[in-house]
Tab-separated table of C-alpha atoms and ligand atoms in Angstrom:
chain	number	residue	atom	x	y	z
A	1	UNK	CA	35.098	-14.704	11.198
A	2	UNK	CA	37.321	-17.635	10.536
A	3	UNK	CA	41.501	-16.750	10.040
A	4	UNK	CA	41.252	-18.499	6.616
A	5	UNK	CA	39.366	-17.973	3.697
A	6	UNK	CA	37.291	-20.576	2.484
A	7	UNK	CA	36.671	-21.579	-1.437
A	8	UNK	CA	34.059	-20.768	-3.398
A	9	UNK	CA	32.813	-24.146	-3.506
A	10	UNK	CA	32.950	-24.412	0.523
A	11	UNK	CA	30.995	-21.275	0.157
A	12	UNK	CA	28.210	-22.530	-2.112
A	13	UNK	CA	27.312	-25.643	-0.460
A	14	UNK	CA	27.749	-23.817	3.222
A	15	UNK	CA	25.159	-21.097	1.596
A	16	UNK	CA	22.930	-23.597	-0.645
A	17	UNK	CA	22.152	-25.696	2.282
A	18	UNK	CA	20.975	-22.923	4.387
A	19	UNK	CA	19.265	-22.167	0.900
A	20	UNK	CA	17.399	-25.387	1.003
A	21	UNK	CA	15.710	-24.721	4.195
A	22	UNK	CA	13.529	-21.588	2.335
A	23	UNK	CA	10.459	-21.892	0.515
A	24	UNK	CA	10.683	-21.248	-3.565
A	25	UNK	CA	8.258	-19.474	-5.397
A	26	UNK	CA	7.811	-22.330	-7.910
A	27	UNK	CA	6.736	-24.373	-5.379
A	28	UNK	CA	3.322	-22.697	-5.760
A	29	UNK	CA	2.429	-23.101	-1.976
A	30	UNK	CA	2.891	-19.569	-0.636
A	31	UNK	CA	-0.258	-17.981	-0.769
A	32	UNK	CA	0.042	-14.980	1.250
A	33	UNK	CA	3.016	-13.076	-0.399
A	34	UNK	CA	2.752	-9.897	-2.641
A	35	UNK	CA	6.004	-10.957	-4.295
A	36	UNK	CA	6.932	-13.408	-6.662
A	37	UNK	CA	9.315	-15.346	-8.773
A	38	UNK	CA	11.375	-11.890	-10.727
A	39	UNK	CA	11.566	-12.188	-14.578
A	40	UNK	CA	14.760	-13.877	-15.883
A	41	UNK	CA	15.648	-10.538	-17.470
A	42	UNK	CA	15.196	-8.025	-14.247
A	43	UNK	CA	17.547	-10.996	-12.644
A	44	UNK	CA	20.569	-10.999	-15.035
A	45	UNK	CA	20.214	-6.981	-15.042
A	46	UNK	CA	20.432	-6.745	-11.429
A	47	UNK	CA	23.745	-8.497	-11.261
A	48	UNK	CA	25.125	-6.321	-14.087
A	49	UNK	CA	24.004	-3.085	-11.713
A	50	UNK	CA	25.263	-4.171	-8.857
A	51	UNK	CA	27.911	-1.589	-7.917
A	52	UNK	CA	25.738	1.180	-9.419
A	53	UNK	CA	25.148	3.670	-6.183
A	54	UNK	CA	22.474	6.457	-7.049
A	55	UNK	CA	23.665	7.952	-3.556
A	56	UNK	CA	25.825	9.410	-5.731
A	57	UNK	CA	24.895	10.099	-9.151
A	58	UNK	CA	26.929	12.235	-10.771
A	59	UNK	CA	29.153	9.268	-10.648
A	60	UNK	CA	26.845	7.287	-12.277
A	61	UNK	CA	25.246	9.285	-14.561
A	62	UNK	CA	24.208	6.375	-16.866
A	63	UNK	CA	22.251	4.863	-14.162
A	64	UNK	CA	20.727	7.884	-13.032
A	65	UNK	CA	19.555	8.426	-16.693
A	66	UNK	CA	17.672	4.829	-16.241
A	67	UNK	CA	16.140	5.560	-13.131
A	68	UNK	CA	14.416	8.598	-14.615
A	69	UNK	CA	13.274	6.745	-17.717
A	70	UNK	CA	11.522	4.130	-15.180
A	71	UNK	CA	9.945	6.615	-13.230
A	72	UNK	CA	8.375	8.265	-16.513
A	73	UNK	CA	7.473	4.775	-17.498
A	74	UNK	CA	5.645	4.147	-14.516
A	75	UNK	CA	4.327	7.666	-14.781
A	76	UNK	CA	2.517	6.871	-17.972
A	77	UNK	CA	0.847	3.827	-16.052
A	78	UNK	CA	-1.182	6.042	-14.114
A	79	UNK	CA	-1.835	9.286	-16.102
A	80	UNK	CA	1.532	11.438	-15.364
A	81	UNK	CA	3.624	12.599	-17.606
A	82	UNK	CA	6.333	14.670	-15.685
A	83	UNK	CA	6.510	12.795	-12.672
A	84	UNK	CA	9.006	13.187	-10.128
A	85	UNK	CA	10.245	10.262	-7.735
A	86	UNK	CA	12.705	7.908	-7.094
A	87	UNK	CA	12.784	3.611	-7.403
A	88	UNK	CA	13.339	2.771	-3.803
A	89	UNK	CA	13.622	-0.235	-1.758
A	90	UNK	CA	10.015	-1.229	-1.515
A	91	UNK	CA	6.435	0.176	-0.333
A	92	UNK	CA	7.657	0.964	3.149
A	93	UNK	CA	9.709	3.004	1.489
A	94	UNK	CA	7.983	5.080	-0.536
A	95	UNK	CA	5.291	5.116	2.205
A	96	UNK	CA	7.874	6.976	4.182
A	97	UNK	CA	8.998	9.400	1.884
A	98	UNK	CA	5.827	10.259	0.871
A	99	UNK	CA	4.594	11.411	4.211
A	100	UNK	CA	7.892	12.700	5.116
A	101	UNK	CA	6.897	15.182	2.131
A	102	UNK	CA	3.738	16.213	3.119
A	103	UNK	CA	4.658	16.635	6.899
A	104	UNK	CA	7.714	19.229	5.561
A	105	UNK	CA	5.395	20.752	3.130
A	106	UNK	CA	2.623	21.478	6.151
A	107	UNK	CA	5.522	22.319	8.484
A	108	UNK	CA	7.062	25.067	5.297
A	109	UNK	CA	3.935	26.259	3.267
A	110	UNK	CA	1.236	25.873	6.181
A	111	UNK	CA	2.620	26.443	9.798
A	112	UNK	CA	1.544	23.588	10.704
A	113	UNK	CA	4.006	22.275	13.863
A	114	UNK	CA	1.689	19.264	14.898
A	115	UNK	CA	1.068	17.110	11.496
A	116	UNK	CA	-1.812	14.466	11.651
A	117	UNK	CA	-2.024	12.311	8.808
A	118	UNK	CA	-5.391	10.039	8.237
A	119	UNK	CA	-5.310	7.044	6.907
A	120	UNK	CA	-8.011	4.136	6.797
A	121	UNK	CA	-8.489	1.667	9.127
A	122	UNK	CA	-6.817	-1.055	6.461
A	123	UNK	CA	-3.884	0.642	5.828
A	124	UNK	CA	-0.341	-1.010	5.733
A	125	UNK	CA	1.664	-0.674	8.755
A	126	UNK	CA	4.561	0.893	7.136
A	127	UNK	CA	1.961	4.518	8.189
A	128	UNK	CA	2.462	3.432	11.664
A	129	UNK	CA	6.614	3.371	11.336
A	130	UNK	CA	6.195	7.063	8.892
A	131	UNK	CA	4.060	8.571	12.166
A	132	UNK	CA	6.418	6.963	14.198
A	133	UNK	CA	9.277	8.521	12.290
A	134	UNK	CA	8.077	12.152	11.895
A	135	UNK	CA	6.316	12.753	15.023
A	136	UNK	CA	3.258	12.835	13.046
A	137	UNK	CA	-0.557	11.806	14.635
A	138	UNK	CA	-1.743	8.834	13.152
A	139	UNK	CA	-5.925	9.358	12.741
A	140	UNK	CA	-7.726	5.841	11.776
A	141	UNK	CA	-10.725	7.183	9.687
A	142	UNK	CA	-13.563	4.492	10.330
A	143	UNK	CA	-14.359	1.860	7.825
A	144	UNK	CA	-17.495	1.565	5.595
A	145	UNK	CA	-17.425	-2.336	4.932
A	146	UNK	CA	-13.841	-2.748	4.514
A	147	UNK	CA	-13.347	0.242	2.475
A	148	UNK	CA	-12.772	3.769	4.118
A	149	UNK	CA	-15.706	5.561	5.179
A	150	UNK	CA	-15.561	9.084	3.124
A	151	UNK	CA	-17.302	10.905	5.588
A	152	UNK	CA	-15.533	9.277	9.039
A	153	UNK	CA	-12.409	10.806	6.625
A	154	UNK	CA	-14.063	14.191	5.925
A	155	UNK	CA	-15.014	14.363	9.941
A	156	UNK	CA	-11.399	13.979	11.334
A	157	UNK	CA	-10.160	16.870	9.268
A	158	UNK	CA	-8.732	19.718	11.719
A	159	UNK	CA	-5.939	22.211	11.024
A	160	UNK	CA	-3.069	20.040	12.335
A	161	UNK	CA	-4.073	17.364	9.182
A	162	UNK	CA	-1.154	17.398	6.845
A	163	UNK	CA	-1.756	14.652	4.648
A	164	UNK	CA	-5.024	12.203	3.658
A	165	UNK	CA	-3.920	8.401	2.814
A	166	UNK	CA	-6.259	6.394	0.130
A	167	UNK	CA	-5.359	3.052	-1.056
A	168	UNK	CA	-5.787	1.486	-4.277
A	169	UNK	CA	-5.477	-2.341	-3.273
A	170	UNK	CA	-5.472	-3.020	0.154
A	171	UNK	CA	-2.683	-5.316	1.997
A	172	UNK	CA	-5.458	-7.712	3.379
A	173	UNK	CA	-8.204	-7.566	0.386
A	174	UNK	CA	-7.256	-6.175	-2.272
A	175	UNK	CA	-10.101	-3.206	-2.448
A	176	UNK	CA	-9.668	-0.326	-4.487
A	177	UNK	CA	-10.815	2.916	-1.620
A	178	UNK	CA	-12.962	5.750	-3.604
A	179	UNK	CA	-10.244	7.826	-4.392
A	180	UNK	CA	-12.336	10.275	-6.388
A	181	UNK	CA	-14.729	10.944	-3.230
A	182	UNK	CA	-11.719	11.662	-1.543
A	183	UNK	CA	-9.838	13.359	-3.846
A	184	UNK	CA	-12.549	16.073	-3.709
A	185	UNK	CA	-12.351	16.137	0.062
A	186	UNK	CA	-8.690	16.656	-0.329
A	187	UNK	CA	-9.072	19.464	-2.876
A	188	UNK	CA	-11.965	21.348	-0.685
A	189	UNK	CA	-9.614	21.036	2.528
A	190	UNK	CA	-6.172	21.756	0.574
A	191	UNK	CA	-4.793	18.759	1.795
A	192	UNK	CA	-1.631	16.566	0.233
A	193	UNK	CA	-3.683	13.384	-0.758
A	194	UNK	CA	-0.896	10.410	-1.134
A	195	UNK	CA	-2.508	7.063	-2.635
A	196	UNK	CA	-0.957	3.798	-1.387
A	197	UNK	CA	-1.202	1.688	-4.976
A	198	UNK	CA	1.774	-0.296	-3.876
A	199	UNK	CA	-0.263	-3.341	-4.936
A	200	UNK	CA	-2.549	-1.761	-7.273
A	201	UNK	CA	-0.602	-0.180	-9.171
A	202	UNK	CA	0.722	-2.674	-11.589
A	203	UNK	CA	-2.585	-4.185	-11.643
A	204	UNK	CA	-5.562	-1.335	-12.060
A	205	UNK	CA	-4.395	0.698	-15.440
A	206	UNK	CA	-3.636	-3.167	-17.068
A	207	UNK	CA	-7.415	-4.052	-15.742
A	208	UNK	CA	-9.197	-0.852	-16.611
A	209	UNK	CA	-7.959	-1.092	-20.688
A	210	UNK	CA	-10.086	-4.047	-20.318
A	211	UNK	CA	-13.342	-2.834	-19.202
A	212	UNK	CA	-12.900	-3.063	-15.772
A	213	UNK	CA	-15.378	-0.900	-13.670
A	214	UNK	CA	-12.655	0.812	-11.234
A	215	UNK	CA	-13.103	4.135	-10.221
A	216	UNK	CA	-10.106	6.999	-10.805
A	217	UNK	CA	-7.107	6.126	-8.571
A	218	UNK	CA	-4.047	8.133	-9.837
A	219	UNK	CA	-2.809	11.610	-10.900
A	220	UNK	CA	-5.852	11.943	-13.234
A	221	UNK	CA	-7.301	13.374	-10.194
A	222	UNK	CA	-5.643	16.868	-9.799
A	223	UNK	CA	-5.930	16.478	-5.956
A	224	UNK	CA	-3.172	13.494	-5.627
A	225	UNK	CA	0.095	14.445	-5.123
A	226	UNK	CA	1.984	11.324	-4.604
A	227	UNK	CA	2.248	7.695	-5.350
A	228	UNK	CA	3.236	4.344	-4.128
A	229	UNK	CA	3.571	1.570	-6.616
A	230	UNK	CA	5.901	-1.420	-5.953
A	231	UNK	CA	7.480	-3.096	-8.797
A	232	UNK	CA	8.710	-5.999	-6.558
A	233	UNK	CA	5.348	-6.826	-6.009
A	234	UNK	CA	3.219	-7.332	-9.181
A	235	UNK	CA	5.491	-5.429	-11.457
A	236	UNK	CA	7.873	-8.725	-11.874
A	237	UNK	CA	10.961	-6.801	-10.733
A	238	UNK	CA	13.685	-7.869	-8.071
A	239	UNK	CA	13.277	-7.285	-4.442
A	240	UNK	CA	14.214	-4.470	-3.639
A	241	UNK	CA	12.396	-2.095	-5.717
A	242	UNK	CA	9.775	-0.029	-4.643
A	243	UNK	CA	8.868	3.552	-6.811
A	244	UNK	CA	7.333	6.331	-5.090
A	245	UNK	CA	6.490	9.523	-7.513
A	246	UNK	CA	5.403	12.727	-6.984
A	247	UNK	CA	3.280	15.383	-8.806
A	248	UNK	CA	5.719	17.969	-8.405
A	249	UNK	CA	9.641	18.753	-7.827
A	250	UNK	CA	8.258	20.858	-4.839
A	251	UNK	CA	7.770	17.760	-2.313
A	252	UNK	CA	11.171	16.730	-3.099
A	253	UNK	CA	12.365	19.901	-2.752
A	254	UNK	CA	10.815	20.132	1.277
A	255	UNK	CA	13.430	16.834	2.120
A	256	UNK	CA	15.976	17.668	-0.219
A	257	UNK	CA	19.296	17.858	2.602
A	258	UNK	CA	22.541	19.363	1.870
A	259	UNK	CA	25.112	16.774	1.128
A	260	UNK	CA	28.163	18.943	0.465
A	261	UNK	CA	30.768	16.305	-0.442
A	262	UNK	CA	28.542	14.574	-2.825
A	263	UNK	CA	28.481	15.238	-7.004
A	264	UNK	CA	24.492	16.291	-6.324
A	265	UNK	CA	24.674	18.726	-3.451
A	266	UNK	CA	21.339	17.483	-2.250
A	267	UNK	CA	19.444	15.014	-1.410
A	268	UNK	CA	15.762	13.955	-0.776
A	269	UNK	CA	15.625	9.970	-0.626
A	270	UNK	CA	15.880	9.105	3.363
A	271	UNK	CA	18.632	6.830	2.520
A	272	UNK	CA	21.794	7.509	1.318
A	273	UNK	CA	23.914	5.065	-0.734
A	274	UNK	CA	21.061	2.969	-2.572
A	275	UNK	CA	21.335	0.547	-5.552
A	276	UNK	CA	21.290	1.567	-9.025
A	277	UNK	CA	20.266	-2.203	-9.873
A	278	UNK	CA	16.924	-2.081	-8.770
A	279	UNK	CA	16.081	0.825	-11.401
A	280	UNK	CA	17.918	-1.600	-14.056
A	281	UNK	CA	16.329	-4.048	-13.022
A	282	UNK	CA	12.728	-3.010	-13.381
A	283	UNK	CA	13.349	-0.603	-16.364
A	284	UNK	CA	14.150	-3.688	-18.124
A	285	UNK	CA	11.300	-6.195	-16.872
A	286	UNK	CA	8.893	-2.855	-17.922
A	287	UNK	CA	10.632	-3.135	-21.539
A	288	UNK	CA	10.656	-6.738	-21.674
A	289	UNK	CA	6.694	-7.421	-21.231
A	290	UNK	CA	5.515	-4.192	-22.217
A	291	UNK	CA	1.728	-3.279	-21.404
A	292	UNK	CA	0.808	-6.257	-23.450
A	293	UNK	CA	2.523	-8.624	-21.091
A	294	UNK	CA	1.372	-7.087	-17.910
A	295	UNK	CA	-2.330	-7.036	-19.432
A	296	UNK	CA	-2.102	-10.530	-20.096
A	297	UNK	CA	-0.110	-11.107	-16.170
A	298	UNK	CA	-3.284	-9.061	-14.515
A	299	UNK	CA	-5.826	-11.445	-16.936
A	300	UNK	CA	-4.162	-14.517	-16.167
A	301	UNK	CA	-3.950	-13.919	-12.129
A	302	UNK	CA	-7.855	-12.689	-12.540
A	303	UNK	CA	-9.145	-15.774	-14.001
A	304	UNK	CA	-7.078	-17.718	-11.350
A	305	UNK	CA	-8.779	-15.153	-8.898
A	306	UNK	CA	-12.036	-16.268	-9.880
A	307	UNK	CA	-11.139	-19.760	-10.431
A	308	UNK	CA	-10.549	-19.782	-6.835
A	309	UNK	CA	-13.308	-18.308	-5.637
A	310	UNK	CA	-16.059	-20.069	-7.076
A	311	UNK	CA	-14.151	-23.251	-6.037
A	312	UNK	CA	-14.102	-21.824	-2.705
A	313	UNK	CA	-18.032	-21.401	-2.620
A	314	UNK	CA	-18.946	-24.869	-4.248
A	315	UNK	CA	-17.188	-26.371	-1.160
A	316	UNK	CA	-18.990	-24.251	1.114
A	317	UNK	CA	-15.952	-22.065	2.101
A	318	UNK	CA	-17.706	-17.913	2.348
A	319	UNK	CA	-15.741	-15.144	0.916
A	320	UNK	CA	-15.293	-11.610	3.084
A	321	UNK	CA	-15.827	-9.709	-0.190
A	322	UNK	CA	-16.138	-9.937	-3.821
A	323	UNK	CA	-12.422	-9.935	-5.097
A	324	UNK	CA	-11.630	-6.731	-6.876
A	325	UNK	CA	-8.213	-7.351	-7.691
A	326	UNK	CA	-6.183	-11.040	-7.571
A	327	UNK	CA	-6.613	-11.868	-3.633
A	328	UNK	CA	-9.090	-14.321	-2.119
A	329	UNK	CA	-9.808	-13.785	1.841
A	330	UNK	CA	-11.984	-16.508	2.927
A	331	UNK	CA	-13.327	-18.264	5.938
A	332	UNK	CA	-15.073	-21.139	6.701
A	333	UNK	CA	-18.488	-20.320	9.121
A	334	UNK	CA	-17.713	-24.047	11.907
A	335	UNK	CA	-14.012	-23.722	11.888
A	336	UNK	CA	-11.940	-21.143	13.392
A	337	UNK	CA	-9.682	-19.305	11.219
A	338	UNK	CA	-6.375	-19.690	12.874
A	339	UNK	CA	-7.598	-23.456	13.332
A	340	UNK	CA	-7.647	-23.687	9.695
A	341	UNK	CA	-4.554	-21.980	9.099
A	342	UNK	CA	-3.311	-24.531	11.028
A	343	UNK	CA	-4.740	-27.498	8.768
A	344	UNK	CA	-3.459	-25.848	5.984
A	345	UNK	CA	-0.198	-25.037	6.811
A	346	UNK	CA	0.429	-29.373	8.248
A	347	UNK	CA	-0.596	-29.768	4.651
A	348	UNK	CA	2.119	-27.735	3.169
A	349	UNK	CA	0.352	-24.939	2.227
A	350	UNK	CA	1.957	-21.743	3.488
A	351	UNK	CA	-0.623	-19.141	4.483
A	352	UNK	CA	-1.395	-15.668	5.953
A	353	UNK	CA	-4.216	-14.738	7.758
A	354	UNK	CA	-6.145	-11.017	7.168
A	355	UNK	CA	-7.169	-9.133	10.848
A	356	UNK	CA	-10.149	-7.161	9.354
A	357	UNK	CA	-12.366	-9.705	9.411
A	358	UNK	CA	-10.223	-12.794	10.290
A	359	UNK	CA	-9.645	-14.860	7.316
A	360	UNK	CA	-7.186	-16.892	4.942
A	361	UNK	CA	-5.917	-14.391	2.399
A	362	UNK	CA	-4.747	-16.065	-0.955
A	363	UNK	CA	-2.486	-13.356	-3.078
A	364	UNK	CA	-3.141	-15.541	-6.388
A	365	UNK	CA	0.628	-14.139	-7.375
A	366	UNK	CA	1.669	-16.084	-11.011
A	367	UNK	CA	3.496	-18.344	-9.034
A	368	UNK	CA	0.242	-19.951	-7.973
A	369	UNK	CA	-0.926	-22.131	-11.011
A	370	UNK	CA	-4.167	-23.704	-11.625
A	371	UNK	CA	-2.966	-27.238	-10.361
A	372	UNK	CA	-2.306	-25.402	-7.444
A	373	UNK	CA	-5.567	-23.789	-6.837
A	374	UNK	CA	-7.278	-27.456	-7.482
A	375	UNK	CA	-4.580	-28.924	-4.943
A	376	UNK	CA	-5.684	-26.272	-2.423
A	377	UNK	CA	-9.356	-26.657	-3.367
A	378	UNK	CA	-9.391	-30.734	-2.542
A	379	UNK	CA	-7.492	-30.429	0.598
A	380	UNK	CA	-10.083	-27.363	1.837
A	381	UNK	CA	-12.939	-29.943	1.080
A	382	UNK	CA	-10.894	-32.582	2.964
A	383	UNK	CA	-10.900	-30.321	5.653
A	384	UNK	CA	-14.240	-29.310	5.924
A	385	UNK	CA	-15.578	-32.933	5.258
A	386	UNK	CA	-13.345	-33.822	8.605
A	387	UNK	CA	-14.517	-30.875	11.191
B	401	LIG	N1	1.501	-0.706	0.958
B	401	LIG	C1	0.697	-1.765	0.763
B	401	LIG	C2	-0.696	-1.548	0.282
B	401	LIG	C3	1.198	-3.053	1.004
B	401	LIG	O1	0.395	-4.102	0.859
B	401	LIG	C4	2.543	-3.212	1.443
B	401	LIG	C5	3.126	-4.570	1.716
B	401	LIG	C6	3.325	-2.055	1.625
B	401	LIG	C7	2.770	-0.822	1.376
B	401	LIG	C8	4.746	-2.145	2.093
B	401	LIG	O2	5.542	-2.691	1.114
B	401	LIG	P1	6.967	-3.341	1.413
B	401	LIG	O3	6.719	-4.599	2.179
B	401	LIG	O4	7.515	-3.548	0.046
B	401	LIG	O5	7.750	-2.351	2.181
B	401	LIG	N2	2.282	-5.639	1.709
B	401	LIG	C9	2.665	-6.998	2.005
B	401	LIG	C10	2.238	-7.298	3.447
B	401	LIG	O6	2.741	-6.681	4.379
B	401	LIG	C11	4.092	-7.299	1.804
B	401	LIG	C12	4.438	-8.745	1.805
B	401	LIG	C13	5.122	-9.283	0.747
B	401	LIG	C14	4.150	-9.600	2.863
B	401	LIG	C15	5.530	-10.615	0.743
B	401	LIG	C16	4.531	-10.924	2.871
B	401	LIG	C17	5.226	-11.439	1.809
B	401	LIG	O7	5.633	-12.761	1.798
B	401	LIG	O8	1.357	-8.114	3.584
């Protein structure tokens, strides 16, 4: 650190031009991020929250109060009234605390000393860090296709399993698991059943009011007792805000720690001081679009979604799957896929790649726009017409 301070104009130009160097949104060339471009509104809120703490909320009350009327709201997304929960700092997050409850619950109400939790094949690796964390046995139930195979699931059930992970939108494709199959499993076994809808779950209730075919994903199944749904991904709010909620004040109650010098003499979150913006920040995008503007959001990206893909096939690019929700993974069948990412990326684009099956994986986020997709869909024939 220098002796002197600096201005604030020294500061602004020594921070813009490290600024310049990172990709914006609004460029519409990132293609493989779940987050986007916040609204305007969960922006300005954010900076008026920003010494809010709901470490500690008895001294911030006010804030508190908001965080609860968030959770509710995104309660009522996916059939809970009552829920229980906290906005945290993103799906890794709420990933955590979520098997962090189940593990203490097992360990409390079912003697069980060595917890196993199952989780598909495609789940996020935020599981691996939560096993990691807890001493917990990770157990890969086998795939069937790309979605989790109900009966590999059913199989690796044994009396050290403390929790069952489904996912409702999967990090690489987007597929919705059958959560109702397992749900039953769950219930038959008495096991905590957590569903990952950390991408899903801004997307499925908004898709479903409009005829969508998707199976039951959320706490209309009696058997789920927790939630993951990310508002900094395709609920418009600031990073970081993440939401994890939970049938019942019990699983909170299995973390909750003393913390004696505090106004709440407990506490369940696994970190301590945490920002009170985030909850502003997404109670206020929720109240700003309403359902009708995140039915309209999920609409728009769907149409782009299929924009995309039948591009993609005209030009003779093949699709992994049949997009369920608003990402593309694709491949072409004479050019490798890293190859390609390669092409892409010299051509601006920036790109991720899925693992199961190797392909480009297009989040069509609203910061991609339809000139984009035609952009991306001339240089992909370019590319092909050159192999
Ligand atoms: N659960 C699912 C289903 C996810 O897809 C993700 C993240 C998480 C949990 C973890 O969420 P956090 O990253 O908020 O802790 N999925 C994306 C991924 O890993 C996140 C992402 C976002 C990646 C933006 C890149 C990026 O530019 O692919």
């Amino acid at each position: 650190m220098d002796r002197k301070p600096k201005s604030k104009e020294e500061i602004f130009e020594e921070l813009e031009q490290y600024q310049e160097k990172d990709m914006k949104y609004s460029d519409g060339r990132i293609l493989g991020s779940m987050c986007t471009e916040a609204e305007p509104i969960a922006k300005e809120v954010f900076y008026k929250f920003i010494n809010s703490n709901l470490g500690d909320p008895g001294l911030f009350p006010g804030t508190k109060a908001i965080e609860d009327k968030a959770i509710k709201m995104i309660g009522s997304l996916v059939s809970i009234d009552d829920p229980y929960g906290h906005i945290v700092t993103g799906g890794t997050e709420a990933n955590l605390m979520a098997m962090r409850a189940a593990r203490n619950y097992a360990r409390r109400y079912k003697n069980i000393t060595e917890p196993e939790m199952i989780v598909p094949k495609s789940a996020h690796f935020s599981f691996k860090k939560a096993a990691d964390m807890f001493g917990m046995k990770l157990v890969e139930a086998d795939m069937d296709g790309y979605l989790i195979d109900v009966n590999s699931l059913e199989n690796k059930i044994n009396k050290n399993t403390a929790v069952i992970v489904a996912i409702a939108g999967t990090t690489e494709l987007g597929l919705i698991d059958n959560v109702e199959e397992i749900a039953e499993i769950a219930k038959k076994h008495d096991i905590y059943l957590h569903v990952d809808a950390a991408f899903g779950g801004f997307v499925i209730p908004f898709l479903k009011e409009e005829g969508y075919d998707f199976p039951k994903f959320d706490f209309s199944l009696d058997a789920v007792c927790s939630m993951t749904i990310d508002p900094h991904k395709m609920g418009l709010s600031v990073i970081p805000s993440g939401c994890i909620l939970f049938r019942d004040k019990k699983y909170l109650d299995v973390m909750a720690v003393k913390a004696p010098y505090l106004t709440k003499k407990e506490q369940s979150t696994i970190v301590g001081t945490r920002s009170g913006a985030s909850s502003a920040a997404t109670l206020a995008v929720m109240e700003s679009l309403g359902r009708e503007g995140y039915r309209k959001l999920a609409l728009d990206v769907m149409d782009k979604t299929m924009m995309l893909k039948e591009g993609l096939e005209d030009i003779g690019y093949d699709l992994v799957v049949e997009p369920q929700l608003n990402i593309v993974a694709f491949y072409h069948k004479d050019i490798d896929t890293d190859y390609l990412a390669d092409l892409l990326e010299q051509r601006g684009w920036r790109v991720s790649t899925s693992f199961y099956p190797k392909a480009i994986r297009v989040i069509v986020m609203k910061h991609i726009s339809r000139d984009n997709i035609r952009d991306l869909l001339v240089d992909l024939k370019a590319i092909s017409y050159n192999i």
